[in-house]
Short mmCIF file of C-alpha atoms and ligand atoms in Angstrom, two decimals:
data_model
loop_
_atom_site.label_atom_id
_atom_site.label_comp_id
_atom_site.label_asym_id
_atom_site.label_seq_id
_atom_site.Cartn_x
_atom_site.Cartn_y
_atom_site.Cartn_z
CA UNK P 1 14.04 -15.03 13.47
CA UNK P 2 11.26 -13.06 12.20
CA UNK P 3 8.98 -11.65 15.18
CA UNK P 4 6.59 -9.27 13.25
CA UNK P 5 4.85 -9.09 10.23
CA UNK P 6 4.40 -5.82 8.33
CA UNK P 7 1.57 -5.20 5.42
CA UNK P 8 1.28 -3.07 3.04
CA UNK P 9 -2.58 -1.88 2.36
CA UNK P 10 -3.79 -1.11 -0.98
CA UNK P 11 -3.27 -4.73 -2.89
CA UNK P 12 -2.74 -6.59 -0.05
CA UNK P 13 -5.12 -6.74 1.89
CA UNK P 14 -8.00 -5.71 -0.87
CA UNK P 15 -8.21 -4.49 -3.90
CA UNK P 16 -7.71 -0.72 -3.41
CA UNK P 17 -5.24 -0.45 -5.50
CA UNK P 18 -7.67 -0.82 -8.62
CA UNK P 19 -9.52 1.98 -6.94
CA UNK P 20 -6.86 4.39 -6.81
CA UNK P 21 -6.00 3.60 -10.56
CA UNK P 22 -9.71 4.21 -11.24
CA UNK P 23 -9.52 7.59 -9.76
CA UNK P 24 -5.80 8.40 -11.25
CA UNK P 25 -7.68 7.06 -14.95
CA UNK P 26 -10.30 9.79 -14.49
CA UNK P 27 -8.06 12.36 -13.82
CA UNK P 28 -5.73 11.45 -16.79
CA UNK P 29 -8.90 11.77 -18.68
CA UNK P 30 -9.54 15.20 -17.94
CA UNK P 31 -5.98 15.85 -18.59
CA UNK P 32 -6.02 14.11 -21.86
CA UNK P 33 -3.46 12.13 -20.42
CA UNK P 34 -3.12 8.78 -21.76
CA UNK P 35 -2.75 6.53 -18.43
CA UNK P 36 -2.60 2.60 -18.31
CA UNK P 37 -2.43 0.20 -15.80
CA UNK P 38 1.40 -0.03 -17.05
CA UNK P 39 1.84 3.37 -16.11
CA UNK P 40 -0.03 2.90 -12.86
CA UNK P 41 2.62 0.29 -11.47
CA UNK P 42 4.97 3.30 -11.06
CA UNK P 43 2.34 5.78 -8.90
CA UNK P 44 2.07 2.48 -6.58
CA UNK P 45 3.42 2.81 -2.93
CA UNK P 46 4.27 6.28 -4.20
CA UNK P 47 2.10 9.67 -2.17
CA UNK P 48 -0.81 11.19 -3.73
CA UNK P 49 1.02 14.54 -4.46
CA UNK P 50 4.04 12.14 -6.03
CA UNK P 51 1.66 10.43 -8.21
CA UNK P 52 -0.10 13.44 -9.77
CA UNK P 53 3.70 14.66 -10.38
CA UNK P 54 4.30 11.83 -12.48
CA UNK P 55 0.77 11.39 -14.21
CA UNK P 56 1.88 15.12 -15.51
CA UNK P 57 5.01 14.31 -16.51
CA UNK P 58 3.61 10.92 -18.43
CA UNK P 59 1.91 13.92 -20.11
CA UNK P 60 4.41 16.59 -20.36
CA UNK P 61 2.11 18.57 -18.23
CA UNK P 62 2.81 21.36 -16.00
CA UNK P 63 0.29 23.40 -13.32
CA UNK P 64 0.43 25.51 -11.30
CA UNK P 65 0.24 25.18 -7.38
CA UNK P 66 -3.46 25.85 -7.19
CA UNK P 67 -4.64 24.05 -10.32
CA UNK P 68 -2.61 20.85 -8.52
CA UNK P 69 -4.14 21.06 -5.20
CA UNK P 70 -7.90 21.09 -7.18
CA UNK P 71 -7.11 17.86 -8.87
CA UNK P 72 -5.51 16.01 -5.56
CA UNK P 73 -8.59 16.95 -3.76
CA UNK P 74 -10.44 15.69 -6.82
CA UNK P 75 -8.71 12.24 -7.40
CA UNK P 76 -8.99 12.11 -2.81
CA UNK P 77 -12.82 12.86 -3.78
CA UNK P 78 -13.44 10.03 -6.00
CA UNK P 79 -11.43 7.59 -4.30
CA UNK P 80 -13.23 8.24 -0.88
CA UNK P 81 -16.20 7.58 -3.01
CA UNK P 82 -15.05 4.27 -3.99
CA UNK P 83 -13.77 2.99 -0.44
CA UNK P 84 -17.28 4.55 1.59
CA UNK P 85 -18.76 1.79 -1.08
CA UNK P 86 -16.67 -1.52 0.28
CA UNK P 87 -17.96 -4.00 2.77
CA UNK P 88 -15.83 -6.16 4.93
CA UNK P 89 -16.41 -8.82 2.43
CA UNK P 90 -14.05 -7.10 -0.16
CA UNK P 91 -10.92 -8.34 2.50
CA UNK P 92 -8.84 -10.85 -0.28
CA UNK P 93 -9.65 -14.00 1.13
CA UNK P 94 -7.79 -16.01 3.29
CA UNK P 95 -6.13 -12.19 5.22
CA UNK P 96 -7.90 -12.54 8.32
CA UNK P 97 -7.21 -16.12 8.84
CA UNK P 98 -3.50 -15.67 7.92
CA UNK P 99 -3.34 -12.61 10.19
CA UNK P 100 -5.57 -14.48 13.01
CA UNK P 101 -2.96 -17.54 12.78
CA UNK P 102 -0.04 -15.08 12.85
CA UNK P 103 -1.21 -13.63 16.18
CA UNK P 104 -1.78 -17.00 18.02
CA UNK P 105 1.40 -17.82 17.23
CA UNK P 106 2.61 -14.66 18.84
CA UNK P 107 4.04 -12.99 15.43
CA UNK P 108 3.07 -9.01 16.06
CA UNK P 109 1.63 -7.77 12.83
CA UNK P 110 1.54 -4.02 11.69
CA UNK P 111 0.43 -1.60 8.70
CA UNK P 112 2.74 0.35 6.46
CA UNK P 113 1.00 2.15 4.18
CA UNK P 114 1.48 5.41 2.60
CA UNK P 115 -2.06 6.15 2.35
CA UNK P 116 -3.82 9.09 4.20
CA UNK P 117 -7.12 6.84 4.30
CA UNK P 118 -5.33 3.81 5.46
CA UNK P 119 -7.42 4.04 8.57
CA UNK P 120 -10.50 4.31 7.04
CA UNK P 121 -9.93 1.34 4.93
CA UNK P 122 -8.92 -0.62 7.91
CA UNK P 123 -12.20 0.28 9.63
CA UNK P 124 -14.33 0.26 6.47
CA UNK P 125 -12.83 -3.50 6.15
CA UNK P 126 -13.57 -4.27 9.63
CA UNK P 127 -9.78 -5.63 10.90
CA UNK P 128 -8.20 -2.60 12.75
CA UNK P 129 -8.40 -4.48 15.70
CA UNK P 130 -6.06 -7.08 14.07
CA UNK P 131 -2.73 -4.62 14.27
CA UNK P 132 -0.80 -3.92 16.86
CA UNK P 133 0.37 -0.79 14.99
CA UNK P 134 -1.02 1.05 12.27
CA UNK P 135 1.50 3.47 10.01
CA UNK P 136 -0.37 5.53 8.04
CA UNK P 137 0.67 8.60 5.39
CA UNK P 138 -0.73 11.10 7.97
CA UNK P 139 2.40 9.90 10.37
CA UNK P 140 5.12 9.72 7.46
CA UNK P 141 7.42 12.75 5.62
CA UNK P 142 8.59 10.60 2.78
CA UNK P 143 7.01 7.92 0.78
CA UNK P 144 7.98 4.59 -0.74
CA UNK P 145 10.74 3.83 -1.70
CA UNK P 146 11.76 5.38 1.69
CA UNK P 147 12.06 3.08 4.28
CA UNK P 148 10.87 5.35 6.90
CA UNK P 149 6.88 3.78 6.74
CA UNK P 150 8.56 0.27 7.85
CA UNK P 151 11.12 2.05 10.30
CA UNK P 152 8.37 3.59 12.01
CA UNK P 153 6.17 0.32 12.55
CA UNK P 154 9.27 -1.62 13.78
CA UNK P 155 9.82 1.36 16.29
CA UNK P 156 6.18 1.57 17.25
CA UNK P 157 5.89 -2.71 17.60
CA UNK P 158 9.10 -2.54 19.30
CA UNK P 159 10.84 -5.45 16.75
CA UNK P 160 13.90 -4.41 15.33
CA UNK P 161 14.03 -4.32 11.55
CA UNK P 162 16.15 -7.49 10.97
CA UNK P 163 13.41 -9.06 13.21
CA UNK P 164 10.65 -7.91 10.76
CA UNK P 165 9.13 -9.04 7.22
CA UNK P 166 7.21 -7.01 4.50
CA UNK P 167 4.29 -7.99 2.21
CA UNK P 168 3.90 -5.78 -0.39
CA UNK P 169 2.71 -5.19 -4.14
CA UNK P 170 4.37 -2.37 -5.24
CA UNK P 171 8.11 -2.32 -7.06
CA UNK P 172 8.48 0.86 -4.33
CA UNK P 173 7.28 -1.18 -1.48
CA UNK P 174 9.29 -3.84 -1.98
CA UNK P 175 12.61 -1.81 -2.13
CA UNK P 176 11.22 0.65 0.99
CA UNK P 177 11.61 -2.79 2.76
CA UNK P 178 14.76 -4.01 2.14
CA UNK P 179 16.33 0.06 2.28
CA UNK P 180 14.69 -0.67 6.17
CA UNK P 181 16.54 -3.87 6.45
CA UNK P 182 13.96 -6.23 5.79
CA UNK P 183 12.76 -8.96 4.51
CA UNK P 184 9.94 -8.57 1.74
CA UNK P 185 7.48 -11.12 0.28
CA UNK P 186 5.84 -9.83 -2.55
CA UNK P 187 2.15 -10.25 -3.90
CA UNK P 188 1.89 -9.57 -7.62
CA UNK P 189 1.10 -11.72 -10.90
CA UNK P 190 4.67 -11.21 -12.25
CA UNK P 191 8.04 -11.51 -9.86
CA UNK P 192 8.59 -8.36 -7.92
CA UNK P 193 12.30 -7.14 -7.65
CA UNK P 194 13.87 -7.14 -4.27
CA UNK P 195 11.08 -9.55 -2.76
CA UNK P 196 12.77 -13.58 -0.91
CA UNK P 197 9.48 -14.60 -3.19
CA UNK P 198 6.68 -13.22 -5.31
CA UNK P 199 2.62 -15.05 -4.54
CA UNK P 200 -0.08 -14.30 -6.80
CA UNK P 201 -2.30 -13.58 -3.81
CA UNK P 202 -1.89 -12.56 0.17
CA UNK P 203 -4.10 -15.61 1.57
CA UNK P 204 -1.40 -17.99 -0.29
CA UNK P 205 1.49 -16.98 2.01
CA UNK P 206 1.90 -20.03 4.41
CA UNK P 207 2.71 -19.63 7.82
CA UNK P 208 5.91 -21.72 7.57
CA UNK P 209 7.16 -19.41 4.75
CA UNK P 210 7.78 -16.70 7.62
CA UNK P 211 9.05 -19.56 9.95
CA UNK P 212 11.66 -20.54 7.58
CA UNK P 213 12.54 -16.44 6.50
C1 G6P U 1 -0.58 3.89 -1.31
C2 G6P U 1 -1.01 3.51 -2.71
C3 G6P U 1 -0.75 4.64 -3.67
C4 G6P U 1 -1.37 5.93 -3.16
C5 G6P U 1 -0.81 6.26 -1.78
C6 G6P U 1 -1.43 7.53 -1.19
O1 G6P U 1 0.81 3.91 -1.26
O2 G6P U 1 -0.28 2.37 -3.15
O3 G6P U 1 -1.31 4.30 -4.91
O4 G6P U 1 -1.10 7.01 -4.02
O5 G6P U 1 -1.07 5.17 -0.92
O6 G6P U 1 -2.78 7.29 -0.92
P1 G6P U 1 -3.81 8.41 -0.45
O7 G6P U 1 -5.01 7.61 0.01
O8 G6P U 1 -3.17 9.18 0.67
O9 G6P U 1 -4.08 9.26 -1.62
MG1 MG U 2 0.22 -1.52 -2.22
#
């Protein structure tokens, strides 16, 4: 029986996800790096230092240690530009409800996110004080497909993984998830791998869905 819910952050509970792409697009730009939104499906769920690996391989590109660390700071900079800009209002609609209704029916509900601003967003979005646990990228070693993000929030809500279901958007979400012996439902417009059922949007999961998981 599932006692805890577990979401991922960027595409799931906003739209941050087109923000890191923006800031991944500029980049590839100065790179001359040709980047599209194809190409970003593979940098999502996956670290910031991860992503810029394989934005230089999509260009056969190689840098140095230094000249790396410039443009990570510089893709951080522009997408901490983008997020100081939202407004609680930018929440897809229908989260808090879901996450309200989860909670009064005693479900415990965490965040696994591989993001080093995941806390930021939370508080920029105004819902921290919805999760019992937050699991950030500042607490994890490996990210996505890993399962160590979701091991960590089942430790820290004290729900063993069996116990625990996933929403995520990203093809390395979804399989961090069931590597941690979970369920997954995914949130994406086409059918995510690994997911019990793909929803075009968050606020559509039902709360019998996760009774019935
Ligand atoms: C999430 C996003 C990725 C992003 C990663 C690191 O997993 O899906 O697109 O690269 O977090 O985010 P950060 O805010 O630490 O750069
Ligand atoms: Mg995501």
């Amino acid at each position: 029986m599932i006692k805890a819910v577990i979401f991922d952050l960027d595409g799931v509970l906003a739209d941050t996800a087109k923000y890191h792409f923006l800031a991944w697009l500029s980049i590839a730009k100065e790179l001359n790096i040709p980047f599209t939104e194809q190409d970003n499906e593979r940098l999502k769920g996956v670290s910031r230092t991860e992503s810029l690996n394989i934005l230089l391989s999509l260009g056969n590109l190689t840098l140095s240690e230094s000249e790396k660390e410039q443009y990570l700071a510089r893709k951080n900079k522009l997408f901490v530009d983008f997020i100081n800009l939202m407004s609680p209002n930018e929440i897809f609609p229908g989260v808090v409800s879901f996450i309200k209704e989860l909670r009064s029916e005693g479900y415990k509900i965490a965040l696994g996110s591989v993001s080093k601003n995941a806390e930021t967003v939370l508080s920029v979005l105004g819902v921290a004080d919805l999760f019992d646990a937050v699991v950030s990228g500042k607490m994890i070693k490996n990210s996505k497909p890993d399962p160590e993000v979701f091991l960590l929030a089942s430790e820290l809500l004290h729900i063993p993984p069996h116990e625990c279901v996933v929403v995520e958007d990203a093809a390395a979400g979804a399989e961090a998830a069931v590597a941690a012996g979970m369920k997954c439902i995914g949130i994406s417009p086409h059918p995510l791998e690994k997911t019990v059922v793909t929803l075009q949007n968050t606020g559509d999961i039902d709360i019998a869905l996760i009774k019935k998981l």
